[in-house]
PDB file of C-alpha atoms in Angstrom:
ATOM      1  CA  UNK A   1     119.919 101.643 154.658  1.00 48.00           C
ATOM      2  CA  UNK A   2     116.613 100.732 152.802  1.00 47.00           C
ATOM      3  CA  UNK A   3     114.784 103.822 151.772  1.00 46.00           C
ATOM      4  CA  UNK A   4     110.917 102.815 151.992  1.00 51.00           C
ATOM      5  CA  UNK A   5     109.523 105.541 149.118  1.00 48.00           C
ATOM      6  CA  UNK A   6     111.899 103.954 146.495  1.00 52.00           C
ATOM      7  CA  UNK A   7     109.287 100.572 146.131  1.00 56.00           C
ATOM      8  CA  UNK A   8     106.539 103.662 145.980  1.00 50.00           C
ATOM      9  CA  UNK A   9     108.237 105.199 143.614  1.00 46.00           C
ATOM     10  CA  UNK A  10     109.255 102.182 141.274  1.00 52.00           C
ATOM     11  CA  UNK A  11     105.366 100.956 141.302  1.00 51.00           C
ATOM     12  CA  UNK A  12     103.929 104.302 140.552  1.00 46.00           C
ATOM     13  CA  UNK A  13     106.311 104.219 137.049  1.00 45.00           C
ATOM     14  CA  UNK A  14     105.334 100.780 136.462  1.00 43.00           C
ATOM     15  CA  UNK A  15     101.719 101.619 136.392  1.00 43.00           C
ATOM     16  CA  UNK A  16     102.134 104.779 134.675  1.00 42.00           C
ATOM     17  CA  UNK A  17     104.248 102.763 131.746  1.00 44.00           C
ATOM     18  CA  UNK A  18     101.805  99.798 131.529  1.00 45.00           C
ATOM     19  CA  UNK A  19      98.734 102.743 131.318  1.00 44.00           C
ATOM     20  CA  UNK A  20     100.744 104.288 128.485  1.00 44.00           C
ATOM     21  CA  UNK A  21     101.434 100.651 127.001  1.00 41.00           C
ATOM     22  CA  UNK A  22      97.862  99.671 126.985  1.00 41.00           C
ATOM     23  CA  UNK A  23      96.710 103.182 125.197  1.00 44.00           C
ATOM     24  CA  UNK A  24      99.440 102.582 122.494  1.00 46.00           C
ATOM     25  CA  UNK A  25      97.990  99.026 121.879  1.00 41.00           C
ATOM     26  CA  UNK A  26      94.224 100.103 121.800  1.00 42.00           C
ATOM     27  CA  UNK A  27      94.548 103.114 119.575  1.00 43.00           C
ATOM     28  CA  UNK A  28      96.738 100.691 117.423  1.00 48.00           C
ATOM     29  CA  UNK A  29      94.019  97.849 117.315  1.00 53.00           C
ATOM     30  CA  UNK A  30      91.524 100.018 115.882  1.00 73.00           C
ATOM     31  CA  UNK A  31      89.568  98.297 113.551  1.00 86.00           C
ATOM     32  CA  UNK A  32      89.605  99.649 109.682  1.00 94.00           C
ATOM     33  CA  UNK A  33      87.069 101.185 108.668  1.00 95.00           C
ATOM     34  CA  UNK A  34      85.206  99.906 105.686  1.00 98.00           C
ATOM     35  CA  UNK A  35      84.200 102.270 102.940  1.00 98.00           C
ATOM     36  CA  UNK A  36      82.485 100.597  99.799  1.00 98.00           C
ATOM     37  CA  UNK A  37      83.323  97.969  97.602  1.00 98.00           C
ATOM     38  CA  UNK A  38      82.012  96.775  93.930  1.00 98.00           C
ATOM     39  CA  UNK A  39      81.614  93.328  92.388  1.00 97.00           C
ATOM     40  CA  UNK A  40      81.980  92.360  89.002  1.00 93.00           C
ATOM     41  CA  UNK A  41      78.614  91.642  86.779  1.00 85.00           C
ATOM     42  CA  UNK A  42      76.725  88.622  86.070  1.00 77.00           C
ATOM     43  CA  UNK A  43      78.891  88.082  82.800  1.00 76.00           C
ATOM     44  CA  UNK A  44      81.467  86.696  85.297  1.00 84.00           C
ATOM     45  CA  UNK A  45      80.580  84.421  88.102  1.00 93.00           C
ATOM     46  CA  UNK A  46      82.687  81.062  88.916  1.00 95.00           C
ATOM     47  CA  UNK A  47      81.504  77.910  90.451  1.00 94.00           C
ATOM     48  CA  UNK A  48      82.537  76.543  93.892  1.00 92.00           C
ATOM     49  CA  UNK A  49      84.503  73.756  92.331  1.00 93.00           C
ATOM     50  CA  UNK A  50      86.305  75.433  90.185  1.00 95.00           C
ATOM     51  CA  UNK A  51      90.147  76.186  89.398  1.00 96.00           C
ATOM     52  CA  UNK A  52      89.360  79.947  89.566  1.00 97.00           C
ATOM     53  CA  UNK A  53      87.835  79.813  92.895  1.00 97.00           C
ATOM     54  CA  UNK A  54      91.206  77.640  94.354  1.00 97.00           C
ATOM     55  CA  UNK A  55      93.103  80.077  92.780  1.00 98.00           C
ATOM     56  CA  UNK A  56      91.492  82.899  94.187  1.00 98.00           C
ATOM     57  CA  UNK A  57      91.920  81.194  97.935  1.00 98.00           C
ATOM     58  CA  UNK A  58      95.308  80.918  97.171  1.00 97.00           C
ATOM     59  CA  UNK A  59      95.363  84.791  95.614  1.00 98.00           C
ATOM     60  CA  UNK A  60      93.605  86.013  99.116  1.00 98.00           C
ATOM     61  CA  UNK A  61      96.110  83.867 101.350  1.00 96.00           C
ATOM     62  CA  UNK A  62      99.039  85.433  99.751  1.00 96.00           C
ATOM     63  CA  UNK A  63      97.788  89.187  99.452  1.00 96.00           C
ATOM     64  CA  UNK A  64      97.073  89.028 103.213  1.00 94.00           C
ATOM     65  CA  UNK A  65     101.043  87.740 104.405  1.00 90.00           C
ATOM     66  CA  UNK A  66     102.431  89.303 101.966  1.00 78.00           C
ATOM     67  CA  UNK A  67     103.206  93.079 103.341  1.00 57.00           C
ATOM     68  CA  UNK A  68     106.202  93.306 104.662  1.00 62.00           C
ATOM     69  CA  UNK A  69     108.021  96.563 106.180  1.00 56.00           C
ATOM     70  CA  UNK A  70     108.775  97.193 102.472  1.00 65.00           C
ATOM     71  CA  UNK A  71     105.096  96.796 101.168  1.00 82.00           C
ATOM     72  CA  UNK A  72     102.416  98.986 101.136  1.00 92.00           C
ATOM     73  CA  UNK A  73     101.632  97.600  97.897  1.00 95.00           C
ATOM     74  CA  UNK A  74     101.517  94.483  96.746  1.00 94.00           C
ATOM     75  CA  UNK A  75     100.615  92.444  93.610  1.00 95.00           C
ATOM     76  CA  UNK A  76     100.518  88.881  92.506  1.00 95.00           C
ATOM     77  CA  UNK A  77      99.063  85.986  90.679  1.00 97.00           C
ATOM     78  CA  UNK A  78      97.568  82.895  91.935  1.00 97.00           C
ATOM     79  CA  UNK A  79      97.398  80.416  88.571  1.00 95.00           C
ATOM     80  CA  UNK A  80      99.480  79.568  85.596  1.00 88.00           C
ATOM     81  CA  UNK A  81      96.923  81.820  83.101  1.00 82.00           C
ATOM     82  CA  UNK A  82      93.321  81.985  81.735  1.00 82.00           C
ATOM     83  CA  UNK A  83      90.754  81.122  82.222  1.00 86.00           C
ATOM     84  CA  UNK A  84      91.403  79.636  85.572  1.00 94.00           C
ATOM     85  CA  UNK A  85      93.897  82.455  86.854  1.00 97.00           C
ATOM     86  CA  UNK A  86      93.481  84.761  89.728  1.00 98.00           C
ATOM     87  CA  UNK A  87      95.014  88.495  89.572  1.00 98.00           C
ATOM     88  CA  UNK A  88      95.217  90.466  92.474  1.00 98.00           C
ATOM     89  CA  UNK A  89      96.994  93.638  94.762  1.00 97.00           C
ATOM     90  CA  UNK A  90      96.553  95.350  97.964  1.00 97.00           C
ATOM     91  CA  UNK A  91      97.507  98.937  98.381  1.00 97.00           C
ATOM     92  CA  UNK A  92      97.325 100.777 101.815  1.00 97.00           C
ATOM     93  CA  UNK A  93      97.220 104.008 102.618  1.00 97.00           C
ATOM     94  CA  UNK A  94     100.889 105.945 102.045  1.00 95.00           C
ATOM     95  CA  UNK A  95     101.107 107.234 105.820  1.00 96.00           C
ATOM     96  CA  UNK A  96     100.049 104.040 107.860  1.00 95.00           C
ATOM     97  CA  UNK A  97     102.351 101.726 109.758  1.00 93.00           C
ATOM     98  CA  UNK A  98     102.896  98.300 108.745  1.00 92.00           C
ATOM     99  CA  UNK A  99     100.401  96.746 111.442  1.00 93.00           C
ATOM    100  CA  UNK A 100      97.666  99.140 110.369  1.00 95.00           C
ATOM    101  CA  UNK A 101      98.122  97.971 106.925  1.00 95.00           C
ATOM    102  CA  UNK A 102      98.413  93.965 107.295  1.00 95.00           C
ATOM    103  CA  UNK A 103      95.449  94.518 109.423  1.00 96.00           C
ATOM    104  CA  UNK A 104      93.375  96.289 107.143  1.00 97.00           C
ATOM    105  CA  UNK A 105      94.593  93.963 104.318  1.00 97.00           C
ATOM    106  CA  UNK A 106      93.632  91.016 106.138  1.00 97.00           C
ATOM    107  CA  UNK A 107      90.012  91.912 106.552  1.00 98.00           C
ATOM    108  CA  UNK A 108      89.317  93.343 103.077  1.00 98.00           C
ATOM    109  CA  UNK A 109      90.645  89.584 101.978  1.00 98.00           C
ATOM    110  CA  UNK A 110      88.327  87.742 104.708  1.00 97.00           C
ATOM    111  CA  UNK A 111      85.067  90.548 103.746  1.00 98.00           C
ATOM    112  CA  UNK A 112      85.899  90.737  99.923  1.00 98.00           C
ATOM    113  CA  UNK A 113      84.670  87.170  99.694  1.00 97.00           C
ATOM    114  CA  UNK A 114      82.056  87.335 101.437  1.00 97.00           C
ATOM    115  CA  UNK A 115      80.461  90.115  99.763  1.00 98.00           C
ATOM    116  CA  UNK A 116      81.279  88.883  96.595  1.00 97.00           C
ATOM    117  CA  UNK A 117      80.701  84.858  96.996  1.00 96.00           C
ATOM    118  CA  UNK A 118      81.046  84.770  93.169  1.00 95.00           C
ATOM    119  CA  UNK A 119      82.173  87.057  91.382  1.00 97.00           C
ATOM    120  CA  UNK A 120      85.498  86.586  89.372  1.00 97.00           C
ATOM    121  CA  UNK A 121      85.942  90.776  89.524  1.00 97.00           C
ATOM    122  CA  UNK A 122      85.662  92.367  93.142  1.00 98.00           C
ATOM    123  CA  UNK A 123      87.209  95.843  94.667  1.00 99.00           C
ATOM    124  CA  UNK A 124      87.181  96.476  98.036  1.00 99.00           C
ATOM    125  CA  UNK A 125      87.278  99.869  99.847  1.00 99.00           C
ATOM    126  CA  UNK A 126      88.419 100.799 103.550  1.00 99.00           C
ATOM    127  CA  UNK A 127      90.241 104.282 105.061  1.00 98.00           C
ATOM    128  CA  UNK A 128      93.603 102.446 105.118  1.00 97.00           C
ATOM    129  CA  UNK A 129      93.252 100.277 102.542  1.00 98.00           C
ATOM    130  CA  UNK A 130      91.880  98.873  99.271  1.00 98.00           C
ATOM    131  CA  UNK A 131      92.107  95.378  97.709  1.00 99.00           C
ATOM    132  CA  UNK A 132      91.290  94.218  94.164  1.00 99.00           C
ATOM    133  CA  UNK A 133      91.194  91.198  92.457  1.00 98.00           C
ATOM    134  CA  UNK A 134      90.063  89.877  89.109  1.00 97.00           C
ATOM    135  CA  UNK A 135      90.441  86.922  86.304  1.00 96.00           C
ATOM    136  CA  UNK A 136      92.267  89.053  83.948  1.00 95.00           C
ATOM    137  CA  UNK A 137      95.718  90.585  84.460  1.00 96.00           C
ATOM    138  CA  UNK A 138      95.269  94.351  85.106  1.00 97.00           C
ATOM    139  CA  UNK A 139      98.702  95.022  86.761  1.00 97.00           C
ATOM    140  CA  UNK A 140     100.545  98.482  85.031  1.00 96.00           C
ATOM    141  CA  UNK A 141      96.925  99.339  83.507  1.00 97.00           C
ATOM    142  CA  UNK A 142      95.242 102.813  84.700  1.00 98.00           C
ATOM    143  CA  UNK A 143      91.373 101.453  85.845  1.00 97.00           C
ATOM    144  CA  UNK A 144      89.108 104.678  86.193  1.00 94.00           C
ATOM    145  CA  UNK A 145      86.170 102.870  87.128  1.00 94.00           C
ATOM    146  CA  UNK A 146      84.438 101.647  88.279  1.00 96.00           C
ATOM    147  CA  UNK A 147      84.719 104.595  90.559  1.00 96.00           C
ATOM    148  CA  UNK A 148      82.745 105.620  93.628  1.00 98.00           C
ATOM    149  CA  UNK A 149      82.007 109.115  95.080  1.00 98.00           C
ATOM    150  CA  UNK A 150      82.077 109.956  98.496  1.00 98.00           C
ATOM    151  CA  UNK A 151      81.105 113.706 100.506  1.00 97.00           C
ATOM    152  CA  UNK A 152      80.397 115.375 103.618  1.00 96.00           C
ATOM    153  CA  UNK A 153      77.205 116.528 104.436  1.00 94.00           C
ATOM    154  CA  UNK A 154      78.476 119.271 105.769  1.00 96.00           C
ATOM    155  CA  UNK A 155      78.854 122.738 103.461  1.00 97.00           C
ATOM    156  CA  UNK A 156      81.915 125.005 103.387  1.00 97.00           C
ATOM    157  CA  UNK A 157      81.657 129.020 103.859  1.00 94.00           C
ATOM    158  CA  UNK A 158      82.493 130.509 100.626  1.00 95.00           C
ATOM    159  CA  UNK A 159      82.439 127.874  98.216  1.00 97.00           C
ATOM    160  CA  UNK A 160      84.341 129.811  95.606  1.00 97.00           C
ATOM    161  CA  UNK A 161      87.014 130.371  97.256  1.00 98.00           C
ATOM    162  CA  UNK A 162      87.588 127.217  98.728  1.00 98.00           C
ATOM    163  CA  UNK A 163      87.293 125.805  95.305  1.00 98.00           C
ATOM    164  CA  UNK A 164      89.658 127.033  93.597  1.00 98.00           C
ATOM    165  CA  UNK A 165      92.141 126.511  96.855  1.00 98.00           C
ATOM    166  CA  UNK A 166      91.300 123.072  96.913  1.00 98.00           C
ATOM    167  CA  UNK A 167      91.556 123.262  93.052  1.00 98.00           C
ATOM    168  CA  UNK A 168      95.719 124.573  93.111  1.00 98.00           C
ATOM    169  CA  UNK A 169      96.426 121.997  95.960  1.00 98.00           C
ATOM    170  CA  UNK A 170      94.922 118.923  94.115  1.00 98.00           C
ATOM    171  CA  UNK A 171      97.059 120.271  91.340  1.00 98.00           C
ATOM    172  CA  UNK A 172     100.301 120.164  92.698  1.00 97.00           C
ATOM    173  CA  UNK A 173      99.395 116.547  94.865  1.00 98.00           C
ATOM    174  CA  UNK A 174      99.059 114.951  91.372  1.00 97.00           C
ATOM    175  CA  UNK A 175     101.903 116.361  89.792  1.00 96.00           C
ATOM    176  CA  UNK A 176     104.285 115.169  93.142  1.00 95.00           C
ATOM    177  CA  UNK A 177     102.360 111.472  93.453  1.00 95.00           C
ATOM    178  CA  UNK A 178     103.006 111.142  89.304  1.00 93.00           C
ATOM    179  CA  UNK A 179     107.106 111.655  89.918  1.00 87.00           C
ATOM    180  CA  UNK A 180     109.414 109.421  90.229  1.00 66.00           C
ATOM    181  CA  UNK A 181     110.469 108.669  93.950  1.00 62.00           C
ATOM    182  CA  UNK A 182     111.605 105.130  95.075  1.00 55.00           C
ATOM    183  CA  UNK A 183     109.618 103.075  97.161  1.00 52.00           C
ATOM    184  CA  UNK A 184     111.197 100.379  97.233  1.00 54.00           C
ATOM    185  CA  UNK A 185     113.653  98.142  94.814  1.00 54.00           C
ATOM    186  CA  UNK A 186     110.653  97.868  92.579  1.00 59.00           C
ATOM    187  CA  UNK A 187     108.456 100.494  92.544  1.00 63.00           C
ATOM    188  CA  UNK A 188     107.740 104.057  93.715  1.00 69.00           C
ATOM    189  CA  UNK A 189     105.962 106.036  95.639  1.00 84.00           C
ATOM    190  CA  UNK A 190     103.185 107.144  94.193  1.00 93.00           C
ATOM    191  CA  UNK A 191     101.213 109.074  97.238  1.00 96.00           C
ATOM    192  CA  UNK A 192     101.405 112.997  98.352  1.00 96.00           C
ATOM    193  CA  UNK A 193      99.455 115.423 100.994  1.00 97.00           C
ATOM    194  CA  UNK A 194      99.327 118.765 101.763  1.00 97.00           C
ATOM    195  CA  UNK A 195      97.830 120.932 104.750  1.00 97.00           C
ATOM    196  CA  UNK A 196      96.951 124.726 103.603  1.00 98.00           C
ATOM    197  CA  UNK A 197      95.082 127.705 105.067  1.00 97.00           C
ATOM    198  CA  UNK A 198      91.614 127.849 104.472  1.00 98.00           C
ATOM    199  CA  UNK A 199      90.479 130.631 107.011  1.00 95.00           C
ATOM    200  CA  UNK A 200      92.482 131.617 110.105  1.00 93.00           C
ATOM    201  CA  UNK A 201      91.158 129.385 112.050  1.00 93.00           C
ATOM    202  CA  UNK A 202      90.206 126.281 109.163  1.00 96.00           C
ATOM    203  CA  UNK A 203      92.712 124.372 107.369  1.00 98.00           C
ATOM    204  CA  UNK A 204      92.487 121.944 104.052  1.00 98.00           C
ATOM    205  CA  UNK A 205      93.950 118.643 104.487  1.00 99.00           C
ATOM    206  CA  UNK A 206      94.323 117.262 100.784  1.00 98.00           C
ATOM    207  CA  UNK A 207      95.342 113.478  99.954  1.00 98.00           C
ATOM    208  CA  UNK A 208      96.059 111.758  96.436  1.00 98.00           C
ATOM    209  CA  UNK A 209      97.524 108.430  95.574  1.00 98.00           C
ATOM    210  CA  UNK A 210      97.926 105.981  92.748  1.00 98.00           C
ATOM    211  CA  UNK A 211      99.186 102.094  92.951  1.00 97.00           C
ATOM    212  CA  UNK A 212     102.596 102.324  92.319  1.00 95.00           C
ATOM    213  CA  UNK A 213     102.854  99.793  89.956  1.00 95.00           C
ATOM    214  CA  UNK A 214     101.376 102.728  87.088  1.00 96.00           C
ATOM    215  CA  UNK A 215     104.033 104.905  85.462  1.00 94.00           C
ATOM    216  CA  UNK A 216     104.081 108.663  86.299  1.00 94.00           C
ATOM    217  CA  UNK A 217     101.467 109.518  83.087  1.00 96.00           C
ATOM    218  CA  UNK A 218      99.323 107.130  83.754  1.00 97.00           C
ATOM    219  CA  UNK A 219      99.375 107.582  87.831  1.00 97.00           C
ATOM    220  CA  UNK A 220      98.909 111.938  86.486  1.00 97.00           C
ATOM    221  CA  UNK A 221      96.552 111.520  83.983  1.00 98.00           C
ATOM    222  CA  UNK A 222      94.583 108.960  86.660  1.00 98.00           C
ATOM    223  CA  UNK A 223      94.497 111.551  89.394  1.00 98.00           C
ATOM    224  CA  UNK A 224      93.391 114.187  86.566  1.00 98.00           C
ATOM    225  CA  UNK A 225      90.277 112.372  86.067  1.00 98.00           C
ATOM    226  CA  UNK A 226      89.379 111.999  89.859  1.00 98.00           C
ATOM    227  CA  UNK A 227      90.356 115.656  90.314  1.00 98.00           C
ATOM    228  CA  UNK A 228      87.960 116.440  87.573  1.00 98.00           C
ATOM    229  CA  UNK A 229      85.130 114.721  89.255  1.00 98.00           C
ATOM    230  CA  UNK A 230      85.454 116.973  92.239  1.00 98.00           C
ATOM    231  CA  UNK A 231      83.006 119.448  90.905  1.00 96.00           C
ATOM    232  CA  UNK A 232      80.372 117.043  90.073  1.00 94.00           C
ATOM    233  CA  UNK A 233      80.129 115.178  92.881  1.00 95.00           C
ATOM    234  CA  UNK A 234      81.440 117.708  95.901  1.00 97.00           C
ATOM    235  CA  UNK A 235      80.987 121.109  95.297  1.00 96.00           C
ATOM    236  CA  UNK A 236      80.667 123.573  98.184  1.00 96.00           C
ATOM    237  CA  UNK A 237      81.076 120.595 100.483  1.00 98.00           C
ATOM    238  CA  UNK A 238      83.471 120.184 103.947  1.00 97.00           C
ATOM    239  CA  UNK A 239      85.356 117.030 102.605  1.00 98.00           C
ATOM    240  CA  UNK A 240      85.001 114.552  99.637  1.00 98.00           C
ATOM    241  CA  UNK A 241      86.861 111.360  97.972  1.00 98.00           C
ATOM    242  CA  UNK A 242      87.129 110.243  94.548  1.00 98.00           C
ATOM    243  CA  UNK A 243      87.886 106.383  94.661  1.00 98.00           C
ATOM    244  CA  UNK A 244      89.191 104.133  91.444  1.00 98.00           C
ATOM    245  CA  UNK A 245      90.821 100.817  90.981  1.00 98.00           C
ATOM    246  CA  UNK A 246      94.105 102.261  90.025  1.00 98.00           C
ATOM    247  CA  UNK A 247      94.005 105.786  92.305  1.00 98.00           C
ATOM    248  CA  UNK A 248      92.571 107.898  95.099  1.00 99.00           C
ATOM    249  CA  UNK A 249      92.064 111.143  96.098  1.00 99.00           C
ATOM    250  CA  UNK A 250      90.471 113.339  99.276  1.00 99.00           C
ATOM    251  CA  UNK A 251      89.942 116.546 100.852  1.00 99.00           C
ATOM    252  CA  UNK A 252      88.960 117.404 104.605  1.00 98.00           C
ATOM    253  CA  UNK A 253      89.019 120.087 106.677  1.00 98.00           C
ATOM    254  CA  UNK A 254      90.253 118.393 109.711  1.00 97.00           C
ATOM    255  CA  UNK A 255      93.568 115.933 109.477  1.00 97.00           C
ATOM    256  CA  UNK A 256      92.685 112.478 108.684  1.00 97.00           C
ATOM    257  CA  UNK A 257      96.490 111.472 107.742  1.00 95.00           C
ATOM    258  CA  UNK A 258      99.428 111.707 109.862  1.00 91.00           C
ATOM    259  CA  UNK A 259     101.654 114.488 109.690  1.00 81.00           C
ATOM    260  CA  UNK A 260     104.781 114.840 110.543  1.00 70.00           C
ATOM    261  CA  UNK A 261     105.925 117.373 112.529  1.00 54.00           C
ATOM    262  CA  UNK A 262     108.888 119.672 111.210  1.00 44.00           C
ATOM    263  CA  UNK A 263     111.507 119.426 113.811  1.00 42.00           C
ATOM    264  CA  UNK A 264     112.378 123.315 115.075  1.00 45.00           C
ATOM    265  CA  UNK A 265     116.429 123.906 114.761  1.00 43.00           C
ATOM    266  CA  UNK A 266     117.727 123.159 117.894  1.00 48.00           C
ATOM    267  CA  UNK A 267     118.873 126.220 120.056  1.00 47.00           C
ATOM    268  CA  UNK A 268     122.685 126.607 121.646  1.00 49.00           C
ATOM    269  CA  UNK A 269     123.064 124.240 124.615  1.00 50.00           C
ATOM    270  CA  UNK A 270     123.323 126.350 127.744  1.00 52.00           C
ATOM    271  CA  UNK A 271     126.762 125.280 129.871  1.00 54.00           C
ATOM    272  CA  UNK A 272     125.627 122.660 132.623  1.00 56.00           C
ATOM    273  CA  UNK A 273     124.575 123.673 135.867  1.00 54.00           C
ATOM    274  CA  UNK A 274     126.473 122.378 139.069  1.00 53.00           C
ATOM    275  CA  UNK A 275     125.627 119.351 140.121  1.00 51.00           C
ATOM    276  CA  UNK A 276     123.877 119.631 143.298  1.00 46.00           C
ATOM    277  CA  UNK A 277     125.081 117.554 146.150  1.00 47.00           C
ATOM    278  CA  UNK A 278     123.569 114.092 146.874  1.00 40.00           C
ATOM    279  CA  UNK A 279     122.976 112.763 150.010  1.00 41.00           C
ATOM    280  CA  UNK A 280     122.722 108.712 150.393  1.00 37.00           C
ATOM    281  CA  UNK A 281     122.392 108.870 154.254  1.00 41.00           C
ATOM    282  CA  UNK A 282     118.583 109.539 155.422  1.00 44.00           C
ATOM    283  CA  UNK A 283     118.449 111.939 158.408  1.00 42.00           C
ATOM    284  CA  UNK A 284     117.166 110.449 161.444  1.00 45.00           C
ATOM    285  CA  UNK A 285     113.116 111.409 162.418  1.00 45.00           C
ATOM    286  CA  UNK A 286     112.492 112.770 158.639  1.00 45.00           C
ATOM    287  CA  UNK A 287     111.968 109.518 156.812  1.00 45.00           C
ATOM    288  CA  UNK A 288     108.609 109.868 157.477  1.00 47.00           C
ATOM    289  CA  UNK A 289     108.400 113.095 155.858  1.00 44.00           C
ATOM    290  CA  UNK A 290     110.707 112.427 152.764  1.00 52.00           C
ATOM    291  CA  UNK A 291     107.885 109.460 152.090  1.00 50.00           C
ATOM    292  CA  UNK A 292     105.033 111.547 151.871  1.00 52.00           C
ATOM    293  CA  UNK A 293     106.842 114.117 149.770  1.00 50.00           C
ATOM    294  CA  UNK A 294     108.171 111.473 147.336  1.00 48.00           C
ATOM    295  CA  UNK A 295     104.693 110.070 147.247  1.00 49.00           C
ATOM    296  CA  UNK A 296     102.696 113.208 147.303  1.00 50.00           C
ATOM    297  CA  UNK A 297     104.824 114.494 144.178  1.00 53.00           C
ATOM    298  CA  UNK A 298     105.065 110.940 142.302  1.00 49.00           C
ATOM    299  CA  UNK A 299     101.844 110.240 142.133  1.00 51.00           C
ATOM    300  CA  UNK A 300     100.088 113.111 141.039  1.00 54.00           C
ATOM    301  CA  UNK A 301     102.295 113.553 138.195  1.00 51.00           C
ATOM    302  CA  UNK A 302     101.570 109.635 137.207  1.00 53.00           C
ATOM    303  CA  UNK A 303      97.688 110.568 137.332  1.00 53.00           C
ATOM    304  CA  UNK A 304      98.305 113.505 135.286  1.00 56.00           C
ATOM    305  CA  UNK A 305     100.407 111.546 133.040  1.00 50.00           C
ATOM    306  CA  UNK A 306      97.682 108.603 132.503  1.00 48.00           C
ATOM    307  CA  UNK A 307      95.083 111.181 131.789  1.00 52.00           C
ATOM    308  CA  UNK A 308      97.121 113.435 129.371  1.00 50.00           C
ATOM    309  CA  UNK A 309      97.720 110.525 127.589  1.00 51.00           C
ATOM    310  CA  UNK A 310      94.001 109.137 127.759  1.00 49.00           C
ATOM    311  CA  UNK A 311      92.962 112.789 126.756  1.00 50.00           C
ATOM    312  CA  UNK A 312      95.082 113.123 124.001  1.00 44.00           C
ATOM    313  CA  UNK A 313      93.962 109.382 122.089  1.00 47.00           C
ATOM    314  CA  UNK A 314      90.484 110.692 122.710  1.00 43.00           C
ATOM    315  CA  UNK A 315      91.389 113.494 121.093  1.00 43.00           C
ATOM    316  CA  UNK A 316      93.255 112.285 118.045  1.00 45.00           C
ATOM    317  CA  UNK A 317      91.177 109.372 116.980  1.00 48.00           C
ATOM    318  CA  UNK A 318      89.319 110.477 114.077  1.00 49.00           C
ATOM    319  CA  UNK A 319      85.704 110.795 114.444  1.00 49.00           C
ATOM    320  CA  UNK A 320      82.989 109.740 111.923  1.00 51.00           C
ATOM    321  CA  UNK A 321      81.847 112.338 109.618  1.00 58.00           C
ATOM    322  CA  UNK A 322      78.366 111.871 107.692  1.00 62.00           C
ATOM    323  CA  UNK A 323      78.772 111.024 104.115  1.00 70.00           C
ATOM    324  CA  UNK A 324      76.874 110.095 101.341  1.00 80.00           C
ATOM    325  CA  UNK A 325      77.838 107.485  98.943  1.00 77.00           C
ATOM    326  CA  UNK A 326      77.446 107.088  95.076  1.00 80.00           C
ATOM    327  CA  UNK A 327      78.667 104.649  92.518  1.00 79.00           C
ATOM    328  CA  UNK A 328      78.999 105.720  89.816  1.00 71.00           C
ATOM    329  CA  UNK A 329      76.783 104.457  86.500  1.00 58.00           C
ATOM    330  CA  UNK A 330      78.766 102.814  84.046  1.00 49.00           C
TER     331      UNK A 330
END
């Protein structure tokens, strides 16, 4: 016997699943958020037909196609040595997915050549990644300049107590990020986050990260330099960043990185209830009523799931805050 409500249930489930899939694609495909860029000085200029230009094109192509599931960081060289060789790397934020990393690096490799069309040295920062290139080898070298300061325009309440909490948290994160924890077969993971209570209704979220090619000592030193700049750029502000070529730090009073929830310990499993008898017959004269009941249950539930997913995605999108940006004067 054919039950008409089965088709209704199937169609409702298809609508719900399709809606959730489209929502996941829309949130995943969000464009990388550009922060800042710096081009080298006029003493590092290349000509359009130079060897460096050819090597730079090859370098950017290699960078944008070499972020694998094991690599949120990658460095490489194009060319056999100076003066025509190009050296470059990218670093993705330690909590982003490989798809987000790939999109950010691809965008950065295209954007940096537009913003710095003739300089042999360039840096570009996004919220999700950074990319740089040079005409000299800098791999494994700690570079603390050039640097960029960014701060939230809003002031924090109780600035002295907040500064103490921020300093203690950053100190802890610097030690954690500079410890030797394996990232892959070649590098260690130099990324750490922490969220702590500031008030009953407000939390402090902090992040630090170094390029994984740095030694533990150089990573710690780079982060300490950046942390030491916070009182000068961001004192009393609700959020701030210091961007450097070899490391970066950030803090906010809202979550801006992926927070991994800790699963609670499982409770004892209750004994299973005896199964209810299942009838495969359709009582005469009640088919229409059963279909209406199924529709009344499935459709509202399906719509509720879709609306909940839409609301969750909208709330989880990180709002753009007003930020002031200053590049350090060398």
